[in-house]
Structure formats: C-alpha cells, structure tokens
Coordinates of C-alpha atoms in Angstrom, one line a residue:
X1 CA 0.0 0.0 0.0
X2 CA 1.2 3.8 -1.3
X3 CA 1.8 5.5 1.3
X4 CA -0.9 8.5 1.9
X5 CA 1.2 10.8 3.1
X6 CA 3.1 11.6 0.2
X7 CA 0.2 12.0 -1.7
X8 CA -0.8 15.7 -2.5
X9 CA -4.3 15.8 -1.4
X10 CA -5.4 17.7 -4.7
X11 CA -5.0 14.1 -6.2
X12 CA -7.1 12.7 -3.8
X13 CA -9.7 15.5 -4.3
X14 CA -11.2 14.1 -7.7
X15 CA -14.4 12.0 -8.6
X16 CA -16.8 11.3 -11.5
X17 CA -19.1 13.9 -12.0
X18 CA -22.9 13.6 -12.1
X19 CA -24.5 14.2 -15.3
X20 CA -27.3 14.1 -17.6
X21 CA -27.6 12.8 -21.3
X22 CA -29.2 15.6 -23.2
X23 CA -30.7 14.8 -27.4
X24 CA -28.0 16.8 -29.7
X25 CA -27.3 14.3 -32.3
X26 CA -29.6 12.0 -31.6
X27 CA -29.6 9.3 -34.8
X28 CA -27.8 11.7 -36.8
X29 CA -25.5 9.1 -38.1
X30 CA -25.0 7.9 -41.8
X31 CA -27.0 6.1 -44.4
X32 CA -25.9 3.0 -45.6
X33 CA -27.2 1.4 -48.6
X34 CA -26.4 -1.7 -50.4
X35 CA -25.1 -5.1 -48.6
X36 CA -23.8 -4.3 -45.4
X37 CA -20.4 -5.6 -44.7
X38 CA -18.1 -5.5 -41.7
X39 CA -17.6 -1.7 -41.3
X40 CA -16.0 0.0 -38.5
X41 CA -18.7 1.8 -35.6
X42 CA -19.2 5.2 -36.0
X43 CA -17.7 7.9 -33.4
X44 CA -20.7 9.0 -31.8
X45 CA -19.7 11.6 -29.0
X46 CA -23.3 11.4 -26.5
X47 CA -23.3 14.7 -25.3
X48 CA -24.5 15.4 -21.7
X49 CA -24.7 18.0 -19.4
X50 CA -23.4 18.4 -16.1
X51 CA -25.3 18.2 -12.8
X52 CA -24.0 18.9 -9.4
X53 CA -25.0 17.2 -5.8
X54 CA -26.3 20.9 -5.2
X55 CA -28.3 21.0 -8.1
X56 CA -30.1 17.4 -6.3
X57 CA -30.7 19.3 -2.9
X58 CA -32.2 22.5 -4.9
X59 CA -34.8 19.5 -6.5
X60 CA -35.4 17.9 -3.1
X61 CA -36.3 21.4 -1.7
X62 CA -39.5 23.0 -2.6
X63 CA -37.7 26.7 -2.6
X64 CA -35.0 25.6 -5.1
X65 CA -37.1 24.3 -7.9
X66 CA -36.5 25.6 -11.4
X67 CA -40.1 27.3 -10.6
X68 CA -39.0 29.8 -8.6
X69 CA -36.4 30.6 -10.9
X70 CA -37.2 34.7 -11.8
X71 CA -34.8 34.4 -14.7
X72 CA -36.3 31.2 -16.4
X73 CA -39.3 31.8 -15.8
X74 CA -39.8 36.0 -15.5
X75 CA -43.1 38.0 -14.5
X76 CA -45.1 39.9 -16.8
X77 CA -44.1 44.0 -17.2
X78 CA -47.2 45.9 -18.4
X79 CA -47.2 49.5 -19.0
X80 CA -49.8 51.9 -18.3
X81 CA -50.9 54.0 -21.1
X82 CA -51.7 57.0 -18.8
X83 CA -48.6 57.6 -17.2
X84 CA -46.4 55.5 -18.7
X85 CA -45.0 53.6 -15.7
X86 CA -43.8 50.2 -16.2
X87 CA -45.4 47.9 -13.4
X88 CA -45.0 44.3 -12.9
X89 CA -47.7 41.9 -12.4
X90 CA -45.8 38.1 -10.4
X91 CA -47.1 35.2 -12.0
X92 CA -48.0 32.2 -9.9
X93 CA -45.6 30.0 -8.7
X94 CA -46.4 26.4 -7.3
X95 CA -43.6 24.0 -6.2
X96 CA -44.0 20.8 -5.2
X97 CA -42.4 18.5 -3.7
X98 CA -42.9 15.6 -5.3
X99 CA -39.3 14.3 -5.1
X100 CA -39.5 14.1 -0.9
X101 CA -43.0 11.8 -1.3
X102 CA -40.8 9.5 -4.0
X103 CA -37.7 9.6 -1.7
X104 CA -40.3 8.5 1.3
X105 CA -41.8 5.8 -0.5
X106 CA -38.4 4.5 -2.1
X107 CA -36.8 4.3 1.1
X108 CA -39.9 2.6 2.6
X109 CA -39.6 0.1 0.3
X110 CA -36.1 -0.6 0.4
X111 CA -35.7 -0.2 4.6
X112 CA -39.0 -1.1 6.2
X113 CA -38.1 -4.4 6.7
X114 CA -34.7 -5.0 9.0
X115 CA -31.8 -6.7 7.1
X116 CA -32.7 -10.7 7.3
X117 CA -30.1 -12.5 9.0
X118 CA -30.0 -16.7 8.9
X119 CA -27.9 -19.5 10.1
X120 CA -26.6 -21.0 7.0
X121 CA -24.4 -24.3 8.3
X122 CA -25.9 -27.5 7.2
X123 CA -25.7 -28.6 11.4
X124 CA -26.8 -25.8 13.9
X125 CA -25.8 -26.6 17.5
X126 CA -26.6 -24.6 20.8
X127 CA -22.9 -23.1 20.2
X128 CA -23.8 -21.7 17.1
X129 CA -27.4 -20.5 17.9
X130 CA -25.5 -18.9 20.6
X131 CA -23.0 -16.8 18.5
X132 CA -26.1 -15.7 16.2
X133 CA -28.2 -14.6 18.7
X134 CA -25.2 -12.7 19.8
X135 CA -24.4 -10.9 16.4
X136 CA -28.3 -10.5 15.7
X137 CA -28.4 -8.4 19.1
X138 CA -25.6 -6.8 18.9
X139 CA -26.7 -5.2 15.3
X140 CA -29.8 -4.3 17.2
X141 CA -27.7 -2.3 20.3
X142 CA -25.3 -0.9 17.4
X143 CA -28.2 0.7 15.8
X144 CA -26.8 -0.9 12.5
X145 CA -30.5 -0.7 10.7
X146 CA -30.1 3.0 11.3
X147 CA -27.2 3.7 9.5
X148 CA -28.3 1.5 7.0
X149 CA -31.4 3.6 6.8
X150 CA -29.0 7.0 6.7
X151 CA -26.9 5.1 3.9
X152 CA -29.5 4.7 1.6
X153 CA -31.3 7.7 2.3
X154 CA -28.2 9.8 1.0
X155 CA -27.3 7.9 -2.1
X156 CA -31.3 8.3 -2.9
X157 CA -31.3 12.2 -2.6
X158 CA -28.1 13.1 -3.2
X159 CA -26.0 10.0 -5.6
X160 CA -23.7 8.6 -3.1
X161 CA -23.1 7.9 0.9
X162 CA -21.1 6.3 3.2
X163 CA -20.2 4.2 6.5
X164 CA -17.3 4.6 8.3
X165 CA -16.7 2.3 10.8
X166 CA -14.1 2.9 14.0
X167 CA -13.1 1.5 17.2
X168 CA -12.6 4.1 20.1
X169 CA -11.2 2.8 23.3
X170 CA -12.0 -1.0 21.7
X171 CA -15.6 0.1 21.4
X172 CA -17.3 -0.2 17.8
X173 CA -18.8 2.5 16.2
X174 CA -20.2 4.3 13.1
X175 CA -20.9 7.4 11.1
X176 CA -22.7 8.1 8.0
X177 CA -20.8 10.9 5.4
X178 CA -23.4 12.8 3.4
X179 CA -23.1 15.4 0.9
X180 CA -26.3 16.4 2.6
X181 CA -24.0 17.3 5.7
X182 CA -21.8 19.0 4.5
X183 CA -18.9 15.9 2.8
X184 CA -17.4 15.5 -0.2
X185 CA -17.2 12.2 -0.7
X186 CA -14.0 10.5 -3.0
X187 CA -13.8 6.9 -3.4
X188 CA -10.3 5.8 -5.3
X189 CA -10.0 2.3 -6.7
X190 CA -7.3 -0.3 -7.4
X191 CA -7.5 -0.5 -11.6
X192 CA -6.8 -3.6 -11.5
X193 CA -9.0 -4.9 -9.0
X194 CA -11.7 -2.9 -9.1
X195 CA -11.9 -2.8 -5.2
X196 CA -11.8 0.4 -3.3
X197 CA -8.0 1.4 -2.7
X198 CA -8.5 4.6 -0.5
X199 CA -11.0 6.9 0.5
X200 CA -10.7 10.5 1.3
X201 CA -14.1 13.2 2.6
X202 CA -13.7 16.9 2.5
X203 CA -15.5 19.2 5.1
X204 CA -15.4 22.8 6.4
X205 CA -15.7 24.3 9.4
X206 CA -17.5 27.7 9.8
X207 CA -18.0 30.4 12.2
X208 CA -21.7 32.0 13.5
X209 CA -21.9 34.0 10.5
X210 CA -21.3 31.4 7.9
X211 CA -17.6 32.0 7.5
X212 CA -15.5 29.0 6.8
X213 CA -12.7 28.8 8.9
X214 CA -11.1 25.7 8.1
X215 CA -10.9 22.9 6.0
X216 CA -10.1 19.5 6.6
X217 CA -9.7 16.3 4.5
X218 CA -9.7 12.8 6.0
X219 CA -8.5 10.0 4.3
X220 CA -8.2 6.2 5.4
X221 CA -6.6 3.2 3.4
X222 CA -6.2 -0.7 4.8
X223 CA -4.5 0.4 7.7
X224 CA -4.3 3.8 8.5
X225 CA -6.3 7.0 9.1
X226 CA -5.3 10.1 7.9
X227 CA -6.4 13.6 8.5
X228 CA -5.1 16.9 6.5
X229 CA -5.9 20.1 7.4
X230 CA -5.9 23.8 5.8
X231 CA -6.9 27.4 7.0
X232 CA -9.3 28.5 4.4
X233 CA -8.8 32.1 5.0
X234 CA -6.3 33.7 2.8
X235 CA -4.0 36.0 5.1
X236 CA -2.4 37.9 2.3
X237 CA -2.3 38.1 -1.7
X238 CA 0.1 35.6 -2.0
X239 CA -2.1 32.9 0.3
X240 CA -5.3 34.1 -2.0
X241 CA -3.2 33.7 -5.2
X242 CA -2.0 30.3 -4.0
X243 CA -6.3 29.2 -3.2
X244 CA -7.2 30.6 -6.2
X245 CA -5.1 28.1 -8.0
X246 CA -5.5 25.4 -5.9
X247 CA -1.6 24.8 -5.1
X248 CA -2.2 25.1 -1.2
X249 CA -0.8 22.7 0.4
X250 CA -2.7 20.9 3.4
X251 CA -0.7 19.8 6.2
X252 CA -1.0 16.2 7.9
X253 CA -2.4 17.1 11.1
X254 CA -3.1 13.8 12.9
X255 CA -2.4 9.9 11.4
X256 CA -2.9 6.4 13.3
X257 CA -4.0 3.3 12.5
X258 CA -7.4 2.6 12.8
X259 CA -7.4 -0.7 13.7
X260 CA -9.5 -2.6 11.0
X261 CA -8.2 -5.6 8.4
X262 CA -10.2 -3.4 5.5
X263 CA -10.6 0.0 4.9
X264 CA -13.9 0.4 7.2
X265 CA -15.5 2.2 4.3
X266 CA -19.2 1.1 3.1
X267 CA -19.5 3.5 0.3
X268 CA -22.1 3.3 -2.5
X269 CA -23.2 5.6 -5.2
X270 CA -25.7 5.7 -7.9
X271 CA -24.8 7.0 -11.6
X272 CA -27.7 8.2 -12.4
X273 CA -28.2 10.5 -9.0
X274 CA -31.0 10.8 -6.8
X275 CA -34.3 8.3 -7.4
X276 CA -36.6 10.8 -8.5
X277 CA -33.9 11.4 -11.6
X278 CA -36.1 10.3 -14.4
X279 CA -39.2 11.8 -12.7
X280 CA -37.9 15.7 -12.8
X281 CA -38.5 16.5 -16.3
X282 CA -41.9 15.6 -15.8
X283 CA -42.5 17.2 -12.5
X284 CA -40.9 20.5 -13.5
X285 CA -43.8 20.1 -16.6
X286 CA -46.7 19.8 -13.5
X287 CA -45.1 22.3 -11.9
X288 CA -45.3 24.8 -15.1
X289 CA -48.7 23.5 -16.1
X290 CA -50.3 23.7 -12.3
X291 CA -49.1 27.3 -12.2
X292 CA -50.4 28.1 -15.9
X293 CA -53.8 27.0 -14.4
X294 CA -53.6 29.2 -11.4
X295 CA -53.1 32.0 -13.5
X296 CA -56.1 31.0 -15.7
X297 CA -58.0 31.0 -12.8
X298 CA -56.9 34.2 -11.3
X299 CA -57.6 36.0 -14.7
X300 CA -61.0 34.1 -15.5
X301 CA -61.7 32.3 -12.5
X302 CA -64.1 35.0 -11.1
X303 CA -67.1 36.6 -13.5
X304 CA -65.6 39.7 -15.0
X305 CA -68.5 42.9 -15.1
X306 CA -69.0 44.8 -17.8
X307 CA -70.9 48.2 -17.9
X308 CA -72.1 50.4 -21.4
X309 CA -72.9 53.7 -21.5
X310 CA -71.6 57.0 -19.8
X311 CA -72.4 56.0 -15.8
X312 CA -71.5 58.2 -13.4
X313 CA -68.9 59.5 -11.8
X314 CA -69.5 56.9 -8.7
X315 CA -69.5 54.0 -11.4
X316 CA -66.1 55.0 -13.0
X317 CA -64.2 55.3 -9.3
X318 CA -65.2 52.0 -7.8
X319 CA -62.6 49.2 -7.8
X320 CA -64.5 46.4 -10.2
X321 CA -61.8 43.6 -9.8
X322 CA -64.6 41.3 -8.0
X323 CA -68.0 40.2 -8.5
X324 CA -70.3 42.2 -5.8
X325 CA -70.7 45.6 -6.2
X326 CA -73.5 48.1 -5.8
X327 CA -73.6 50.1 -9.0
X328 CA -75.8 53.5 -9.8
X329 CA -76.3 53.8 -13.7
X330 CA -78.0 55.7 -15.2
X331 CA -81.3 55.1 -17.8
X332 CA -79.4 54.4 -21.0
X333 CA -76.3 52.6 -19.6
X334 CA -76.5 48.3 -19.3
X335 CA -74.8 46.0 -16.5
X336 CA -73.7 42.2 -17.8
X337 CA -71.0 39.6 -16.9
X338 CA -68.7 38.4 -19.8
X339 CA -69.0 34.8 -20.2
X340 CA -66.0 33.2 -18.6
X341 CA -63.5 30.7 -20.3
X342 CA -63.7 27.1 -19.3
X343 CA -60.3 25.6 -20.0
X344 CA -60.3 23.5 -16.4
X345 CA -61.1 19.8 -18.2
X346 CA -57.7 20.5 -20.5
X347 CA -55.8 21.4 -17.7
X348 CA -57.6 18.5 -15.8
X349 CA -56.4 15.9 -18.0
X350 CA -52.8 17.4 -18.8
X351 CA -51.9 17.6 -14.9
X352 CA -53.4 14.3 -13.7
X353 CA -51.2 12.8 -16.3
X354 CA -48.2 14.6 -15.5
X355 CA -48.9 13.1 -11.7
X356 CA -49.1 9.8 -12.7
X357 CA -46.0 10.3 -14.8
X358 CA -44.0 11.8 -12.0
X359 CA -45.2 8.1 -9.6
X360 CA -44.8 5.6 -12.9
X361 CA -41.4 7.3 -14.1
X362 CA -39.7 6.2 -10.6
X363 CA -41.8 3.1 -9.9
X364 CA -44.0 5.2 -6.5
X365 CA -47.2 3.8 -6.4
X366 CA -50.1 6.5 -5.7
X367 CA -51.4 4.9 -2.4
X368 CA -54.7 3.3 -3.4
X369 CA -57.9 4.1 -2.2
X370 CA -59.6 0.8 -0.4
X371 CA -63.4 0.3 -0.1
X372 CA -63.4 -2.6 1.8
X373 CA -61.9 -4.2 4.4
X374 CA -58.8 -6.8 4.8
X375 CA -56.8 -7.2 1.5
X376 CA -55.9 -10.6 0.2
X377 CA -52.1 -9.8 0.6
X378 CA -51.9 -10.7 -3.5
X379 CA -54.0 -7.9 -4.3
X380 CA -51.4 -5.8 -2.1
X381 CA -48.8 -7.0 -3.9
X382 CA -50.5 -6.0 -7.3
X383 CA -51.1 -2.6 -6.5
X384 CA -48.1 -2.1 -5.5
X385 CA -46.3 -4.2 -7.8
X386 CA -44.1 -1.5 -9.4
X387 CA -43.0 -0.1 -6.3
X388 CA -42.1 -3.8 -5.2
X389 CA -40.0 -4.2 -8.4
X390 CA -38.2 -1.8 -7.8
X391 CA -37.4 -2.5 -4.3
X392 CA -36.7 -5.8 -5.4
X393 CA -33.8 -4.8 -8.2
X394 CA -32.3 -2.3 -5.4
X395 CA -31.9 -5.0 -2.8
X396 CA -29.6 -6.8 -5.5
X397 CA -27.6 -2.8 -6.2
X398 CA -27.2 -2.1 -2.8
X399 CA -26.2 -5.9 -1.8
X400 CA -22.2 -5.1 -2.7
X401 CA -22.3 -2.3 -0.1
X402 CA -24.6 -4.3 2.3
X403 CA -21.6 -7.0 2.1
X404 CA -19.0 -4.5 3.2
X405 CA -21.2 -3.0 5.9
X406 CA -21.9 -6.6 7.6
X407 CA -18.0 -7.3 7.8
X408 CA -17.0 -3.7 8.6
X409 CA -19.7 -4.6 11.8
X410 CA -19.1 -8.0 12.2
X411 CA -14.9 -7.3 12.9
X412 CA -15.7 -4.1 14.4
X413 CA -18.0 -5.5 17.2
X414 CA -16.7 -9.2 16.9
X415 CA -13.4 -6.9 18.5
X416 CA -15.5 -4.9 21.0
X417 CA -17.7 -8.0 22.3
X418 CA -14.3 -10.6 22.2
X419 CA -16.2 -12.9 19.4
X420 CA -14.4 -12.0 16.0
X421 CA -12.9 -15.5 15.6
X422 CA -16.7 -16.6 16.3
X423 CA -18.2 -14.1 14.0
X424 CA -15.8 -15.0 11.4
X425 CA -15.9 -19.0 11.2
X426 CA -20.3 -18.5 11.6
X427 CA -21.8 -18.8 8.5
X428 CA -24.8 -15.9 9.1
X429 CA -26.5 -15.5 5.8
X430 CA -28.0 -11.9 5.6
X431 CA -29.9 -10.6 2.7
X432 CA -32.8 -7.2 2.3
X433 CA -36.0 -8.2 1.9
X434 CA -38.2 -5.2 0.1
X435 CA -41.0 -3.9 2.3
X436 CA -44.9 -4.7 1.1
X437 CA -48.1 -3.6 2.9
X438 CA -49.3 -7.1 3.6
X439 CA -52.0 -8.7 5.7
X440 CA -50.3 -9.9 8.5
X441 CA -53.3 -12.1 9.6
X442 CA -52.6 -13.8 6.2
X443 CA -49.3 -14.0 6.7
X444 CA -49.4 -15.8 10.2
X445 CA -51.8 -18.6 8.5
X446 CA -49.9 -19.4 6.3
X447 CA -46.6 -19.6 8.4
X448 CA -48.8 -21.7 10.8
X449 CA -50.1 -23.9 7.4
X450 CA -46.8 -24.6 6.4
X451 CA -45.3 -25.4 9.9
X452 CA -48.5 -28.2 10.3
X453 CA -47.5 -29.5 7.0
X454 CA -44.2 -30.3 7.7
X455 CA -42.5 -28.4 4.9
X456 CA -41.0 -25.4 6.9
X457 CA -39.4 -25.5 10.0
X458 CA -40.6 -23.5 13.7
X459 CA -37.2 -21.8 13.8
X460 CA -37.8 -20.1 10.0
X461 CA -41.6 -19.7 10.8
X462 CA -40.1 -17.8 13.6
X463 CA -37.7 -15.4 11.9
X464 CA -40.0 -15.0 9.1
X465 CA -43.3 -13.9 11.8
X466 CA -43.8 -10.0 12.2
X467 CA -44.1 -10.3 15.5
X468 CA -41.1 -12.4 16.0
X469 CA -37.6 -10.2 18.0
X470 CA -34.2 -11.2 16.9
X471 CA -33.8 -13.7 19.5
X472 CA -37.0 -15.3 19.3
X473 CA -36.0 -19.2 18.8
X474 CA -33.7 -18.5 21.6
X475 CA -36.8 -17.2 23.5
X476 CA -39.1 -20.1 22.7
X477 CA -36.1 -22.9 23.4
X478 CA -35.8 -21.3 26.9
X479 CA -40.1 -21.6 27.3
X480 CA -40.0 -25.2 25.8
X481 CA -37.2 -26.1 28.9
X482 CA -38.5 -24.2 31.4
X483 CA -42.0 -25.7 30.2
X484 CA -40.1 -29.5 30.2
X485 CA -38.9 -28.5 33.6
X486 CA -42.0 -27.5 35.5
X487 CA -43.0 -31.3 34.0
X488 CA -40.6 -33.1 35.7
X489 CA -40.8 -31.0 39.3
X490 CA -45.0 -32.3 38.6
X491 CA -44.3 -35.8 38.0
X492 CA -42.1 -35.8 40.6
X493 CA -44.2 -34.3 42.7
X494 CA -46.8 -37.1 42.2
X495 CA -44.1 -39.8 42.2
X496 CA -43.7 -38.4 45.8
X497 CA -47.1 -38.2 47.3
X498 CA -47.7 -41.3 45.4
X499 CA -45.4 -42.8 47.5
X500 CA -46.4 -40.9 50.9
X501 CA -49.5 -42.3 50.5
X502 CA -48.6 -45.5 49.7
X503 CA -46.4 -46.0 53.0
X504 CA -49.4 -44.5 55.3
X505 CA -51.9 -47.1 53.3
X506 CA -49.1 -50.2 54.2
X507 CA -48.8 -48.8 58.0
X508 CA -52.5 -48.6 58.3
X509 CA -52.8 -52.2 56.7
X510 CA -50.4 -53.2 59.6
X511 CA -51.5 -51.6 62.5
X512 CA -55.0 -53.7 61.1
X513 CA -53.1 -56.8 61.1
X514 CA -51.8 -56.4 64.4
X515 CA -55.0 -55.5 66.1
X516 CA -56.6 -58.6 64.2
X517 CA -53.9 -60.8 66.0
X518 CA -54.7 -59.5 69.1

C-alpha cells in the first residue's frame, strides 16, 4: 500500500461527476445502402450535461425548484398608457415536492423491513445459535439498521453515501458521510482490481456568521487513518493567489491506524443520481402547467362585469376587480357579466397525467384508495407491484455495499464483544427483503399452514413472523425447557405423594393386622 502521506491531497480531491444525457445528435448518423459488410462503428460523442450534488438538494427542496427561478421563468411587465410607468404583475408560482414523497416511498420500500439475517451451516448446535443470537443483538444495540437507513437515504437524494466504521477505546462505532451534511465524498480504486484502494471526505468548518474557517480532509486506506488540514482564509495576496489556484498545500495534522483488516468504508453511489432522476422532467412540466392553471384561474376564475354607457362618476371610481358591487347607472347605460373561459377539463387531463408520470417514471405507487376491508395480501402485492419491483432490483444494487457493511460490523464488534474468531468461522446469511403492505393475519396462516404440514421449519416460521424479535427461537427454546422442567418438578411431585400415601396405606394395613392378631 502507497503511502498516503506523500500523496498531495489535490490528487485525492477528484471523482466522476454527475450528469445528464441531453438529445443533440440524436440518430444523426449515416445512411448505408447496399449489402452491409463488416464496417468500423461510427464515433458518436453522446453529449451530456453536467449536474452537481447541489443541483439534487435544490430539486429535493420546494424553494429551489427551477419554478421559482425569476430568470427562467420572468413575471409579466405591463405599462400603463396614462402615465407611462412600467409595473409588474408576479405570476403564480407552485412548487412541489414531489421528489420528498418519492424519496419517502423508495426508502420505505427498500428499509421497512430489517436486514434478514439466517444461520446457513448444514448442522446448527446450541454453540452456534449462541454466537447468532449474539451478532443479531448486537446489530440491534449498534443501531446498525439506522445507518443503513442514513446510507440509503443519501445515495437516494443526493447519488452517493457512506459508512465509516471505527473502534474508540475497543468500542465499535459508526458514522454516515453525506453530501447532505456538509462531505465531499471521493472513493479511489485499485485499476486492477476494481476494489476500493483509499478513500478521502472533505469538510469545512464555519463560524456563526457562515464564515468558513477551516478545511479538513480525512482520508483512510487498509490500515491507517489520515487527516489533512488547511486554514481556508487567505491572510495575504500571495495565500489568496496560491487558493485561487488550488496549489495550497494541506498539512497532515493527525495519522494512526485505525485498527481494521479493510478499509472500514461502506460507500455506494448511484450514476444516475438521486431516485426521482427520471421523474424531474416531468415534474418540473406539472409544476409549469399547475401554475399556468392558477393564473387561468386568477384571470378568469371570477365573472368579469361589464358596464355600457356614460355611468356616473361613482360607477367610473369604484374598484371592479370582483363580482359584488352596488352600481348607480344611469337610464341608458346596461350591466352584464362576460362569459368566462372554461379551460379546467384541459388542464384537468394534462396535470393528472403529468402526476401519474411523476409516480410511474420512478416506480411510487399512488397509495390506493380501499373500499373494503382486509386485502388478500396478493391484491397488495398488485397494486403495488411497481414499487415492489423496484425494491426488489435495489436489494440486488445495494447488496455489494450491504456486504461490506456486515464485515465492517461484524470485525468491528466481533473486537468490542471478544467474538471476532466466532463471528468469522459463523456462517450468518443476511440478505434485504423489500418492504410490502401485507396482511399480517394472512401472513401468520400461512406460516402456521406450512409449519403443520411439515415443509417449513418452527425456527424459519419464527424469523419470518412480524411479530417475532431477533432472538426469538432463543426465546421459545428457553419456554420449551423451562416448560419440560416445570414437567418433571409435577411428575415428581406425584411420584412423591404417590409414595407418601402409599407407605401410610401399608402402615395402616399393619396396624389392622396387628390388632386382628390381638
């Protein structure tokens, strides 16, 4: 391993950018006529336009959206012909937030069930069972599922996240680097390989009043952890010359080992950026078209009064921007309403299909409306069906980084607890199983079904119940012995009057005997 600190950290400072394909040159390629023959592929150059991790908060936030952009989307100047003045008149703006409901119902999806963990050996012993309940509750008292939840929740609305695990005074422990907090994230990787080689996060630090103060960048590799720091205010021209250009230099201001066999990194990132990506376009369009409508109705929405003839001067000076007014006219003039335009059924139909296009486009599902009771947990599944697609092809993406964040945990705590070497030669299958509104009445049956019939085991029936805690075998082994116990102190209780009673029924038969012989 290279060592880090001879690295200058501007090479560490790099990463793919985030972008998006746009349609110059779409199937503008040449014609071919005549046989076709082997022929070398055209140099087609797919251009595409650059997005930042910025530009993904500014969609998650109401605020930030493109509507509420003065300069794409400007207010209307009129003039007025008597004076001349130029005034402006705002235009409606709606956002919404359509992106937080599809973050919500992705990571619901994808986290509302705990990661699944099983005993894999073909023989399970009390040892064994032992050592599993022991990582299971452990994951538990780490608060694993919550960084898992913080993991996924970042890549979702912002491309990419991490896990860095760390032992402090032999204790395991996490934290979850987000661009949404403030990091920088920069994975580097072994070219041959393809596994992660180092792994370096950027941060700031900044005063009440939004100054930064300092930057720091923290880097770790297979064995060591890293931490570089520079003072981000420039004291002179020179120092402002040198940040301008980026030649700075950050110095190594701390650097230990961090006690891990891997680099305790459980990074992931998504290419194409947050999960509402291929849902913006179409939101921005509702957004655009909602506001249109607003507008229609704030021009047309109300009846607009008209009035013919001279009136009087108490006619001309009242405001006529709504419907009720009190009028005087006089015997030649004439009071009407101008028949208003109807364009809500176009709108209608152009933003109710815009919604369903902003659920379909990143498999959401609407949430239904029920009109009857409990639902066959089939029908659920159906109308649901493309949000549990989807859930399902994540569980297999995020199953790399699920990988690394199980050993990062299991050496981390197998350390803390003294049971690495048991964690390690345990063979604890653990997999993510997508979350489905389901009928757990149904559910039970059929675990109770299949337990009667012989074909699954209690011990599965008992992971798989949603009722059932991580150590609930455990739990109902320890009620089967205590139950076999209280057994045996009752039989033995019997055996013992039984046998009380049965030496007072022989003494009584002798004292009878002897008073016979007598």
């Amino acid at each position: 391993m290279e060592n880090i600190e001879k690295f200058k950290v501007g090479e560490l400072l790099v990463k793919k950018p985030f972008f998006r394909t746009i349609s110059t040159g779409v199937y503008d390629h040449p014609v071919i006529s005549g046989k076709l023959n082997m022929a070398p592929v055209p140099n087609d150059n797919v251009e595409r336009k650059l997005v930042t991790q910025e530009d993904f908060l500014r969609e998650l936030d109401p605020l930030g959206h493109a509507i509420n952009n003065r300069e794409l989307f400007p207010d209307i100047w009129r003039q007025n012909e008597e004076d001349g003045k130029w005034y402006i008149e705002e235009i409606p703006r709606y956002a919404i937030s359509y992106e937080l409901i599809i973050l919500t119902k992705h990571l619901t999806h994808l986290c509302g069930n705990d990661v699944r963990f099983e005993l894999s050996d073909k023989k399970v012993t009390d040892e064994t069972n032992e050592i599993y309940n022991n990582f299971v509750l452990g994951w538990a008292n780490k608060n694993m599922e919550i960084a898992w939840y913080k993991l996924c929740k970042s890549v979702k609305s912002t491309g990419d996240g991490a896990i860095i695990g760390f032992l402090d005074n032999g204790k395991f422990g996490w934290k979850v680097l987000s661009f949404a907090n403030g990091d920088i994230l920069y994975p580097h990787y072994d070219k041959y390989t393809g596994k992660l080689k180092y792994f370096a996060r950027k941060f700031s630090e900044y005063d009440e009043t939004g100054v930064q103060l300092k930057e720091y960048v923290e880097v770790w590799d297979d064995t060591n952890y890293y931490r570089f720091a520079n003072n981000a205010k420039a004291n002179n021209i020179v120092d402002k010359v040198k940040n301008l250009f980026k030649v700075s230099g950050f110095e190594l201001e701390e650097s230990r080992r961090h006690g891990f066999e891997m680099i305790p990194v459980a990074y992931y990132r998504d290419d194409f950026g947050p999960c509402w990506t291929f849902s913006q376009e179409t939101i921005e369009n509702y957004e655009i078209a909602f506001s249109n409508l607003a507008q229609s109705n704030h021009d047309f929405g109300l009846p607009i009064m008209y009035l013919k003839g001279e009136g009087s001067e108490e006619v001309s000076s009242r405001d006529l921007s709504y419907a009720s007014k009190i009028m005087l006219l006089p015997t030649d003039g004439e009071i009407g309403f101008v028949n208003k335009q109807d364009a809500s059924a176009a709108y209608k139909t152009e933003i109710d299909k815009l919604e369903e296009l902003s659920y379909k486009q990143s498999f959401a599902v609407k949430t239904p409306e029920l009109k009857s009771g409990d639902t066959p947990g089939v029908s659920l599944k159906i109308m649901y069906s493309d949000a549990y697609e989807k859930a399902m092809i994540d569980s297999n993406e995020y199953d790399e980084v699920l990988d690394t964040l199980v050993d990062i945990y299991s050496f981390g705590y197998g350390v803390e607890s003294g049971n690495q070497l048991a964690f390690r030669n345990t063979n604890i299958r653990h997999y993510i199983e997508p979350y489905i509104h389901r009928n757990e009445t149904e559910l039970t049956t059929n675990l109770n079904t299949s337990v009667v019939g012989g074909f699954l085991s209690k011990q599965t029936a008992s992971e798989k119940s949603p009722y059932a805690t991580p150590n609930e075998w455990e739990r109902i082994q320890r009620e089967n012995k205590e139950e076999q116990q209280h057994e045996l102190l009752l039989q033995e209780e019997k055996v013992n009057i039984q046998n009380d009673a049965n030496v007072e029924m022989q003494e009584q038969l002798a004292d009878i005997e002897v008073q016979k012989e007598e």
